[in-house]
Coordinates of C-alpha atoms in Angstrom, one line a residue:
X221 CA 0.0 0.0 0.0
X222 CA 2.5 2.6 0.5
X223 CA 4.3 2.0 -2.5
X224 CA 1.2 4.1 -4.2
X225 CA 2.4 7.6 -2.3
X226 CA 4.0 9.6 -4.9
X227 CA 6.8 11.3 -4.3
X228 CA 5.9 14.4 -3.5
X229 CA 3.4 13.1 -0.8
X230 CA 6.5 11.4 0.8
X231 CA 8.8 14.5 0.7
X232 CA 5.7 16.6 2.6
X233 CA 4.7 12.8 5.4
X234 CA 8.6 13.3 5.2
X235 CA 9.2 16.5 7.2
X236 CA 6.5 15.6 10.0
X237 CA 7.4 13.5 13.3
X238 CA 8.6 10.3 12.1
X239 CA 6.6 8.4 14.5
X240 CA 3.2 10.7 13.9
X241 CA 4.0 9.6 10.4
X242 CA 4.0 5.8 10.9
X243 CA 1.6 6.0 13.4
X244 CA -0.6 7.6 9.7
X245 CA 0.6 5.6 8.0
X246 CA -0.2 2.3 9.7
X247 CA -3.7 3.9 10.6
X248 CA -4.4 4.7 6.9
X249 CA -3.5 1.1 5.2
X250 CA -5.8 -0.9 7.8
X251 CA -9.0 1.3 7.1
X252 CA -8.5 1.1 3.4
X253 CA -7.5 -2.4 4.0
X254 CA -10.7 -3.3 6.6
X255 CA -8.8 -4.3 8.9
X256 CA -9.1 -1.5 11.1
X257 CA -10.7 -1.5 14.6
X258 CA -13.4 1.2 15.5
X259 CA -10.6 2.8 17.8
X260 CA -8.0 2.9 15.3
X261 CA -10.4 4.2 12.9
X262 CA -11.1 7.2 15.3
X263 CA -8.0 7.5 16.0
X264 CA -7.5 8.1 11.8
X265 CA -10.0 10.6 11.9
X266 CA -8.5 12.6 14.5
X267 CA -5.2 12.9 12.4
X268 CA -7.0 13.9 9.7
X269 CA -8.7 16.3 11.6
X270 CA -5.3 18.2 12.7
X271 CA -3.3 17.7 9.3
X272 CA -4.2 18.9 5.8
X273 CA -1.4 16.9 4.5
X274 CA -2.6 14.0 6.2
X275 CA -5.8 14.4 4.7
X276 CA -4.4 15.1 1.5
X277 CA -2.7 11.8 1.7
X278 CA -5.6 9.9 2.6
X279 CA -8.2 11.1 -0.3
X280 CA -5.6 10.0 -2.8
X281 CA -5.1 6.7 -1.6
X282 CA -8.6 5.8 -0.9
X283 CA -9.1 7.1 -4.5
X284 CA -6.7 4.9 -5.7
X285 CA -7.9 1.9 -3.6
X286 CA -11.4 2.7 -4.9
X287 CA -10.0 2.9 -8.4
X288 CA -8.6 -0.8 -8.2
X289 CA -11.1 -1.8 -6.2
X290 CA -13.8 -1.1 -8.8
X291 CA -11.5 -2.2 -12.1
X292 CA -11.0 -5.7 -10.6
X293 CA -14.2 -6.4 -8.6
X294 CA -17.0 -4.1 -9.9
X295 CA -19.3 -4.9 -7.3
X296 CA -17.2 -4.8 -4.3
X297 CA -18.2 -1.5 -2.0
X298 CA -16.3 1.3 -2.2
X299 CA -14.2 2.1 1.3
X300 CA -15.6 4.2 4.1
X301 CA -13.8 7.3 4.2
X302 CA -13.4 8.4 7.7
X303 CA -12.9 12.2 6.8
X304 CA -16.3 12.4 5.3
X305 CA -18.1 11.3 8.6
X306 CA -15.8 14.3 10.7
X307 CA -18.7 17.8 11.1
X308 CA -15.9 19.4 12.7
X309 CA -13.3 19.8 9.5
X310 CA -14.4 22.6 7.0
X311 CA -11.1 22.9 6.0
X312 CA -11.0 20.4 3.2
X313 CA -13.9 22.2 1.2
X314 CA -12.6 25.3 1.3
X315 CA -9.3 24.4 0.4
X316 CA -10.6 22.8 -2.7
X317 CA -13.1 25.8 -3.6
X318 CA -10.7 27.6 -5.5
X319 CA -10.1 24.4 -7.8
X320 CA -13.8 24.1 -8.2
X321 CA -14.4 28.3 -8.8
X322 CA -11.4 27.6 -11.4
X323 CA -13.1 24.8 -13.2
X324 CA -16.5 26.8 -13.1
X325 CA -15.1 29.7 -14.9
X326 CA -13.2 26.8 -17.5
X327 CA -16.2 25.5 -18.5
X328 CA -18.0 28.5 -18.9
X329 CA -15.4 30.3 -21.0
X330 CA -14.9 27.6 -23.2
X331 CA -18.7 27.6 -23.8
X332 CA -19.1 31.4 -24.2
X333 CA -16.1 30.3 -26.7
X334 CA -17.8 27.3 -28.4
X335 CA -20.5 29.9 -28.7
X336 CA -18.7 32.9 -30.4
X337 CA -16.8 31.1 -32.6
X338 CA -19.6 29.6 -34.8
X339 CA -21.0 31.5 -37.6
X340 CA -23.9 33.4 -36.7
X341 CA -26.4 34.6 -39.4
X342 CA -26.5 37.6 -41.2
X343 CA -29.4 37.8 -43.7
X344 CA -31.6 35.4 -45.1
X345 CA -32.5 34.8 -49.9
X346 CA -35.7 36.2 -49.2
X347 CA -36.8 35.7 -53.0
X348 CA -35.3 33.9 -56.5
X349 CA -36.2 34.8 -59.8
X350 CA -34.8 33.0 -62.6
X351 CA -31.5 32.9 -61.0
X352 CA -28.2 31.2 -62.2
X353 CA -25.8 31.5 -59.0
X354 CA -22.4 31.1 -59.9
X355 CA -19.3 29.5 -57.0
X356 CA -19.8 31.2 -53.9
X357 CA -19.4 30.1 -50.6
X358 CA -23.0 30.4 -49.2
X359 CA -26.4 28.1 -50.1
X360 CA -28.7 30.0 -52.4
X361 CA -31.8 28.6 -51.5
X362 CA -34.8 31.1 -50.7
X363 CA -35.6 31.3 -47.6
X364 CA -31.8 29.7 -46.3
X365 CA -30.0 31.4 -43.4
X366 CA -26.9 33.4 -44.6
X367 CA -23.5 33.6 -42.3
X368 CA -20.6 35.8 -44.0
X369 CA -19.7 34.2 -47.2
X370 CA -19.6 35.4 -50.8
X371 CA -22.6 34.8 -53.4
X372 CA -22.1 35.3 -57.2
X373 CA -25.2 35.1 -59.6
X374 CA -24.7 35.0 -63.1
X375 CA -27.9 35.7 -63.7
X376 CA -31.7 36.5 -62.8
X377 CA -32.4 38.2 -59.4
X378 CA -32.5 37.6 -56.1
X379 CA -33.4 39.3 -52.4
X380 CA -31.1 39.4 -49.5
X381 CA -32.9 40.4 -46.3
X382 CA -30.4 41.4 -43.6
X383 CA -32.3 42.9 -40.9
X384 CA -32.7 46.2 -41.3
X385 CA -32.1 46.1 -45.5
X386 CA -33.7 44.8 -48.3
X387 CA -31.0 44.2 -51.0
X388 CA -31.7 43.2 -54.5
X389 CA -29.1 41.3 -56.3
X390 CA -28.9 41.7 -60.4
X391 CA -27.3 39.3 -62.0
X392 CA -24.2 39.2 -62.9
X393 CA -23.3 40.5 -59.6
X394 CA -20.5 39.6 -56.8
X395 CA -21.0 40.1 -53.4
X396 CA -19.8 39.4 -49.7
X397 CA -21.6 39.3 -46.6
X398 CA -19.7 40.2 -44.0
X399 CA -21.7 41.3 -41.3
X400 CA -25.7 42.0 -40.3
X401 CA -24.9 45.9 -40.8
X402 CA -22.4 45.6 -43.9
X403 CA -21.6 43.9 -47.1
X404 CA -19.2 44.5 -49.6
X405 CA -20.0 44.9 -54.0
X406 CA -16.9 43.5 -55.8
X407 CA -18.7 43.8 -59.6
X408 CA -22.3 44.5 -61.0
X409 CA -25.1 45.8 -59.3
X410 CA -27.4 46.2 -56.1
X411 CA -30.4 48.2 -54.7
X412 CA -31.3 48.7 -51.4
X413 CA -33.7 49.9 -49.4
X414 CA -33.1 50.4 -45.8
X415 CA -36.0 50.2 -43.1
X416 CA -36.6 52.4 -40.1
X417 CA -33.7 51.4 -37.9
X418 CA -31.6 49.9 -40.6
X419 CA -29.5 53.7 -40.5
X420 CA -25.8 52.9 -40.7
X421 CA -26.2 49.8 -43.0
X422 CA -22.6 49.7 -44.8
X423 CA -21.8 48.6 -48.4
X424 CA -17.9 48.8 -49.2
X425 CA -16.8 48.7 -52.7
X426 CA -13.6 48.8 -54.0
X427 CA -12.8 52.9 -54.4
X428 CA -15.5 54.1 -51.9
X429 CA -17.3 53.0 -48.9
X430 CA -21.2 53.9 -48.6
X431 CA -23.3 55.1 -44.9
X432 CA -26.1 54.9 -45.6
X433 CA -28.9 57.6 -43.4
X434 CA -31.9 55.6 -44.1
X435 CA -32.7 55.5 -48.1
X436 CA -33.0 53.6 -51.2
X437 CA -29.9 53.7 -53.5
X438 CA -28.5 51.6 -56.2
X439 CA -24.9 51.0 -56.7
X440 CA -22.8 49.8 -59.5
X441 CA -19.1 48.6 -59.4
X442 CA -17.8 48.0 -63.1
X443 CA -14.9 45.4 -63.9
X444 CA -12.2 47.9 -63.0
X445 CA -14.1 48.2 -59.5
X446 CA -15.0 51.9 -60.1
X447 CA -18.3 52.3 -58.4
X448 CA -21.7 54.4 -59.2
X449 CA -23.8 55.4 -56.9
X450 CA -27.3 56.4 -57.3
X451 CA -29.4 57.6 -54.1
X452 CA -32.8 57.4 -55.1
X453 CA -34.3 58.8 -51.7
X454 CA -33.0 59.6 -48.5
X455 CA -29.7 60.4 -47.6
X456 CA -26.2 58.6 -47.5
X457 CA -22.7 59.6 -46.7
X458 CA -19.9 58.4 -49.4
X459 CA -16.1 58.0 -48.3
X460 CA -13.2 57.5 -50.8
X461 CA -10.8 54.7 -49.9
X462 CA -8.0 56.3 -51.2
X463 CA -8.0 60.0 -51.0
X464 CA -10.4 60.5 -48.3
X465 CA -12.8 63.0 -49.5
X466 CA -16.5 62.4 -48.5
X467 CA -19.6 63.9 -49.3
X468 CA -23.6 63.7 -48.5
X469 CA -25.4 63.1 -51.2
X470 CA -29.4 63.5 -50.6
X471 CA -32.4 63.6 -52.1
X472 CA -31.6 61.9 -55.6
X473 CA -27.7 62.8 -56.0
X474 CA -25.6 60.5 -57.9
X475 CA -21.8 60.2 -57.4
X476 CA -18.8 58.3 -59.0
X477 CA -15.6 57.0 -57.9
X478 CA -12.9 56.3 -59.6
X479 CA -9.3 55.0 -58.8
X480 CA -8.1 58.8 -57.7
X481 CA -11.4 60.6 -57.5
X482 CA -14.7 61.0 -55.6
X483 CA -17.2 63.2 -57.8
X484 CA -20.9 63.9 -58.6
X485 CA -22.3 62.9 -61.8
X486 CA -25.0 65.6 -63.3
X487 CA -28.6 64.2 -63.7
X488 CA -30.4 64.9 -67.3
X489 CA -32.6 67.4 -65.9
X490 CA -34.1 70.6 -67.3
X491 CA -31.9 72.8 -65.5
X492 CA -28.7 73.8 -67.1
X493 CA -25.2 72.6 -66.4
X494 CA -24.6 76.5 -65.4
X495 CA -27.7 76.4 -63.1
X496 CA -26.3 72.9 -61.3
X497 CA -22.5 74.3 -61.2
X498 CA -23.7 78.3 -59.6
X499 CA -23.2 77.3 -56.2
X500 CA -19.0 76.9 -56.2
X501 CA -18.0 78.7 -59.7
X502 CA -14.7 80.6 -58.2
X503 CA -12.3 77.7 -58.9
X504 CA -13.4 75.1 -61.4
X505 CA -15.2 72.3 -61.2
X506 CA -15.7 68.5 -62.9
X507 CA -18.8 67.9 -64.6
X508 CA -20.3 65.2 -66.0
X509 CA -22.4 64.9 -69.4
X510 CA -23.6 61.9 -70.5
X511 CA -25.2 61.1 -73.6
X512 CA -28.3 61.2 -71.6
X513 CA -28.1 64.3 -71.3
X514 CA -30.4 66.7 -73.0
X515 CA -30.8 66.6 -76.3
X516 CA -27.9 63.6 -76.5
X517 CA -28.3 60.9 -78.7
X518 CA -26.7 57.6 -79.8
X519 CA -26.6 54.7 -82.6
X520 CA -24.6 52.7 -84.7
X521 CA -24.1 52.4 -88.3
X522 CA -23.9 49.0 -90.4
X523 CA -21.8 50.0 -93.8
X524 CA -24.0 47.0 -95.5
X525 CA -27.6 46.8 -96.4
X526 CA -27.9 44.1 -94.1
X527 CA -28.5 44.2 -90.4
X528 CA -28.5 42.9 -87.0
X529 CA -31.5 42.0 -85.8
X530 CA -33.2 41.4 -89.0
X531 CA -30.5 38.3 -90.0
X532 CA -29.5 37.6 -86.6
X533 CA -30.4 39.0 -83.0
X534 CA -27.5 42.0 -81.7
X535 CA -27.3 42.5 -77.9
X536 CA -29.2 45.1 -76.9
X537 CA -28.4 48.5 -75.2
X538 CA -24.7 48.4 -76.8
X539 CA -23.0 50.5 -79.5
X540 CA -20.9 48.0 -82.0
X541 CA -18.0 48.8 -83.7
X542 CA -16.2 46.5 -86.2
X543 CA -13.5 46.8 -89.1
X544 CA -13.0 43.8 -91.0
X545 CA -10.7 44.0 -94.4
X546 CA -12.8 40.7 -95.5
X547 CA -15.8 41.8 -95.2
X548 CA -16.3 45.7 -95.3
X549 CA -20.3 45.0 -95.6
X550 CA -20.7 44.3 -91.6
X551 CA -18.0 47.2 -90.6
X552 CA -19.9 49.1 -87.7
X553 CA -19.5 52.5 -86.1
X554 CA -21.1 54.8 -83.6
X555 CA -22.0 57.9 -83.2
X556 CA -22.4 59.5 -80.0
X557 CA -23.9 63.2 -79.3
X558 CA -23.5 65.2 -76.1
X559 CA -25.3 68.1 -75.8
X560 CA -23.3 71.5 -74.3
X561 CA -25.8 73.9 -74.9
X562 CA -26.2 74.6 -70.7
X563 CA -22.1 75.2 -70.5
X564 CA -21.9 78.6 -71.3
X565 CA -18.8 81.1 -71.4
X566 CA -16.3 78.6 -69.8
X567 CA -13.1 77.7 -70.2
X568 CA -12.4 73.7 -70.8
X569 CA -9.0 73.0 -68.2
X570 CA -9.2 68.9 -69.0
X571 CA -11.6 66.9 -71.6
X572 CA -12.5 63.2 -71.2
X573 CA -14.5 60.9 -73.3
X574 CA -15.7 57.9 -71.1
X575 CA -16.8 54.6 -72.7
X576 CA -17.7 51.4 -71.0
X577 CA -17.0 48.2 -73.0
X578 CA -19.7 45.1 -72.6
X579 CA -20.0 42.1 -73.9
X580 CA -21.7 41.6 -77.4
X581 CA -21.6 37.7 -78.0
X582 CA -20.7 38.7 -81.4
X583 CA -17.3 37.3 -83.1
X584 CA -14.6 35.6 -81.4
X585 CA -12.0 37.5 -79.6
X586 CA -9.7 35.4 -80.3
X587 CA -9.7 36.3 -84.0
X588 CA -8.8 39.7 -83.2
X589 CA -5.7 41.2 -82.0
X590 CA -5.2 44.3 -79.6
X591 CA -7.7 46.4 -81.2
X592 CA -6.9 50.3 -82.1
X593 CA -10.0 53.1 -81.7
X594 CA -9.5 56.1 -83.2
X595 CA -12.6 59.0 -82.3
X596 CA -13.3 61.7 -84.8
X597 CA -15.4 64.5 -84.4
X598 CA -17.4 66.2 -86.9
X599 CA -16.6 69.4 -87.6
X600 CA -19.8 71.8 -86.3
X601 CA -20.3 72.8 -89.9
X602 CA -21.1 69.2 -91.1
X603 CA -23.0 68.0 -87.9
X604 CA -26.3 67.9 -89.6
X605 CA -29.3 67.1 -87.6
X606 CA -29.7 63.5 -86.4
X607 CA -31.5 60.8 -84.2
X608 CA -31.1 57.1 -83.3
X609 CA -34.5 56.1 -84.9
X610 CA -33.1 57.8 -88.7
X611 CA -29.6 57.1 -88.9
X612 CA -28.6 54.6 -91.1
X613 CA -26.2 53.7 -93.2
X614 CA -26.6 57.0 -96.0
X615 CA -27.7 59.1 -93.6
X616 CA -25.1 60.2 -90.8
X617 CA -23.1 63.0 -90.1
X618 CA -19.9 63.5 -91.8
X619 CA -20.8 61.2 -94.8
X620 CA -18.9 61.0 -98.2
X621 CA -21.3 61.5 -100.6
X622 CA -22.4 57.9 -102.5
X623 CA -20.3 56.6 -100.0
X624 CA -20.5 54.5 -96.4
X625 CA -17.4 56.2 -95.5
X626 CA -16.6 59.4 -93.4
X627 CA -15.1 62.3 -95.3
X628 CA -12.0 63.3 -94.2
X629 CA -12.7 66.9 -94.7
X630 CA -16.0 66.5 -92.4
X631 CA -14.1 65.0 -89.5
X632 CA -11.5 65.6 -87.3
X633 CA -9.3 63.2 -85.1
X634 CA -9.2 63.1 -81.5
X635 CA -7.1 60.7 -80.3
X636 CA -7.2 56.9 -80.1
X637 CA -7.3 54.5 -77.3
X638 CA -7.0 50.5 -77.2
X639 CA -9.0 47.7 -76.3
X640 CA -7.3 44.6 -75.2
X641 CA -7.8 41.3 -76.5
X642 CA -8.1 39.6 -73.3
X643 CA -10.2 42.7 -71.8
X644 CA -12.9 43.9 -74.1
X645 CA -15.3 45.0 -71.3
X646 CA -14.6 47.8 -68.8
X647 CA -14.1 51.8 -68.8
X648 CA -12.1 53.4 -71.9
X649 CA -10.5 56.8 -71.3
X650 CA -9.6 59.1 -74.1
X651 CA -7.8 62.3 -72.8
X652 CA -6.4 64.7 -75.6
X653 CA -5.8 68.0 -76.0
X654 CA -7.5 67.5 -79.4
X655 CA -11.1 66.2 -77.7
X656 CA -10.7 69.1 -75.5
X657 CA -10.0 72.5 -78.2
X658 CA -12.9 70.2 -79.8
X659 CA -15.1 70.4 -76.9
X660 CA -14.4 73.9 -76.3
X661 CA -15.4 75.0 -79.7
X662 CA -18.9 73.3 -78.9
X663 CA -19.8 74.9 -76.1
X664 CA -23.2 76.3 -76.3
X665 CA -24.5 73.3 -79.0
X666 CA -24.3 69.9 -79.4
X667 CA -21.0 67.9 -80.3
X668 CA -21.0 64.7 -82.4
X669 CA -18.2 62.0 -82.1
X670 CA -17.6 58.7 -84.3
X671 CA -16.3 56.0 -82.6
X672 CA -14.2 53.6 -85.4
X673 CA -12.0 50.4 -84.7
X674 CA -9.1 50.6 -87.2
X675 CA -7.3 47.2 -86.6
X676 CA -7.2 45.9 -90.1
X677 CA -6.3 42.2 -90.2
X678 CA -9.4 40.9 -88.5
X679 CA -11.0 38.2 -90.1
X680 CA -15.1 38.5 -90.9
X681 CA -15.8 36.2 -87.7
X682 CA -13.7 38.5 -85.4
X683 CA -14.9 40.0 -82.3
X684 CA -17.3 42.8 -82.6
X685 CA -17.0 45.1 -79.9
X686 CA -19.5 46.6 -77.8
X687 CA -20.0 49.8 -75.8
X688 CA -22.7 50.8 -73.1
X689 CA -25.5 52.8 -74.8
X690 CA -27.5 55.3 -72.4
X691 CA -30.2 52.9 -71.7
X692 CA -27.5 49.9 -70.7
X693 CA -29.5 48.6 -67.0
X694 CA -26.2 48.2 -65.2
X695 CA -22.8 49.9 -67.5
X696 CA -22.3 53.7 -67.1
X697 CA -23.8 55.8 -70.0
X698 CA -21.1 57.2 -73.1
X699 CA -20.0 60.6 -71.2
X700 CA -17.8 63.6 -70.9
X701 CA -15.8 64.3 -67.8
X702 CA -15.1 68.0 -68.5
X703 CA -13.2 70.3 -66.4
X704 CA -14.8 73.9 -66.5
X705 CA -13.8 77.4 -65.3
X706 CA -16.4 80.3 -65.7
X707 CA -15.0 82.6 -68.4
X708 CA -14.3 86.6 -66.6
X709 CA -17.8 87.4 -69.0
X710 CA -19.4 84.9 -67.2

């Protein structure tokens, strides 16, 4: 029996009375053992009484002697254990209470643990229509709990209640859940609509971050992750990640963000670019015209009597431009016309022509190299009168006569920009001091600008390349970015 002391136990029995100890000892073995008479067993008890190593000792052997006990004769009676029969010892339980309190507070903070660290949800599909979800990391069936994940649906559209915001998913559109209160738009586009109580619902996007104060808005984040934003009621508060700048926009503002900037975009209204631009005239501002705008028009041009949509269907909402050597009769291209008659007596400081490229389905881009744009404008002499519904392939401006051509003395060039093979869709910048003496020499009217692919070895089945028309649900419009500066007259 005392060969199952440990150590440590013998180093403490150690420093006692020797005899005391034996005495213990000898006490201890015959009452685990039975063998114990009923004065030797108070006698135990009595030690145990004055000695917290002693009864230290004791529990662990009669645990131990218990332990055997039970693995080799399961039904033999566990031993008496004098200790527990002593009222007069308090000692033991408190000395173990701080074990116990420590185990308490183990237990529970591996269970507030357990707790926190399983994914808790965040919104729920409330609705599915004609959906085509794409890899994500989250279920897509209606009415399925949502923890933080990423959905992607190619097409159709779907609801996402969180609990505060209602936000409608249209296809194709990528987008993370991160929280109850915030989500974040990596491509296409959303709407929300934010209940009472649902102020402070956050949507990040990749150039600006979006507070919204309790409205409905709609954003848009194109391929190169610039983002549109388009409040529709209420109020929200806009933050760009890079430079900082934030603004309100409320009521129906609209706002774009860019790599670099943060700006409003102007609404076609019946108000004049002058009127929308009186507030803050000292220094120069940015404004945005779209082909929306006004009395802005586009179209496209087919040089052949044949057309899409008559032989085959053509993707709608898109401007298509094509050059072809081999076959000259389905060479495309589009005409775009802004109208500048509310920027009066101003100075242009910076001129940009914005086009966003989408996909047409038409051709194979793999049949087409790099392809080169150049953008002409016609001269205001030769902008006759035109509309999308009438233009066709003998009547548009700058024409050569019996011709499907543009005449060289009716246009002028603007510059040229270049549309990857590999990335046909996206926002096309042309910035040129050309586009901008152009521009300036318009203001007041209406300007006219052919868009033309010049690449000549592509073969009849190349690509045919597509950009946003006004009326595009989700790309941004055909506009001019122009920096303007009231004139000393004005």
């Amino acid at each position: 029996m005392t060969a199952w002391i440990k150590p440590y136990r013998r180093k403490d029995l150690a420093s006692m009375n020797i005899e005391q100890r034996e005495r213990y000892v000898f006490l201890r073995d015959a009452v685990l053992d039975r063998t114990a008479t009923q004065d030797e067993i108070d006698e135990l008890q009595t030690l145990l009484a004055s000695s917290n190593e002693f009864l230290d000792d004791y529990i662990e052997h009669a645990h131990q002697e218990s332990s055997l006990a039970w693995d080799a004769h399961p039904t033999t009676s566990q031993p008496s254990i004098p200790v527990s029969s002593a009222p007069d010892h308090p000692n033991w339980l408190w000395r173990y209470m701080p074990l116990i309190a420590a185990s308490l507070i183990f237990i529970a903070a591996v269970g507030w643990e357990w707790t926190t660290l399983q994914p808790q949800p965040v919104a729920t599909i409330l609705s599915s229509t004609n959906c085509q979800w794409g890899n994500g990391t989250l279920p897509t069936s209606v009415g399925q709990e949502l923890t933080s994940g990423r959905l992607r649906l190619i097409s159709g559209i779907a609801e996402i209640q969180f609990p505060k915001v209602t936000v409608s998913m249209e296809g194709p559109v990528d987008i993370e859940l991160i929280s109850s209160q915030r989500c974040r738009l990596h491509s296409g586009s959303i709407v929300g609509s934010v209940a009472k109580g649902g102020e402070g619902f956050v949507v990040e996007t990749p150039r600006a971050e979006i507070i919204d104060r309790g409205t409905k808005f709609g954003v848009f984040v194109d391929s190169a992750g610039d983002a549109r934003l388009d409040l529709m009621e209420g109020k929200m508060d806009v933050k760009h990640l890079t430079n900082g700048r934030q603004m309100t926009l409320d009521g129906s503002g609209r706002a774009y963000a860019s790599e670099h900037e943060l700006e409003t975009i102007s609404r076609p209204t019946n108000r004049t670019v002058t009127d929308q631009r009186r507030t803050d005239r000292s220094n120069g501002e940015f404004i945005h015209i779209s082909s929306a705008y006004g009395n802005g028009d586009e179209g496209d041009v087919t040089s052949g009597p044949r057309l899409e949509g008559n032989d085959f269907p053509r993707p709608d909402d898109a401007l298509l431009v094509k050059h072809s050597a081999e076959s000259p009769e389905w060479n495309r291209k589009a005409f775009i016309r802004f109208d500048l008659s509310g920027v009066t007596q101003s100075d242009i400081g910076e001129a940009e022509l914005r086009l966003e490229g989408i996909a047409t389905g038409m051709g194979y881009l793999s049949l087409v190299p790099d392809s080169q744009f150049k953008v002409f404008g016609i001269r205001p002499e030769h902008n006759i009168p035109w509309d999308s519904q009438d233009l066709h392939r003998e009547h548009f401006p700058g024409r050569r006569e019996n011709t499907y051509q543009l005449d060289d003395k009716k246009i002028e060039l603007l510059g040229e920009f270049t549309v990857p093979q590999s990335k046909p869709v996206g926002q096309f910048v042309l910035q040129d001091e050309r586009l901008k003496d152009f521009i300036q020499q318009a203001i007041g009217s209406t300007a006219t600008v052919v868009i033309t692919r010049v690449t000549p070895n592509a073969p009849s089945q190349s690509y045919v390349h597509g950009f946003a028309t006004r009326t595009h649900p989700t790309a941004n419009p055909p506009m001019l970015r122009l920096h303007v500066t009231p004139t000393t007259a004005d």
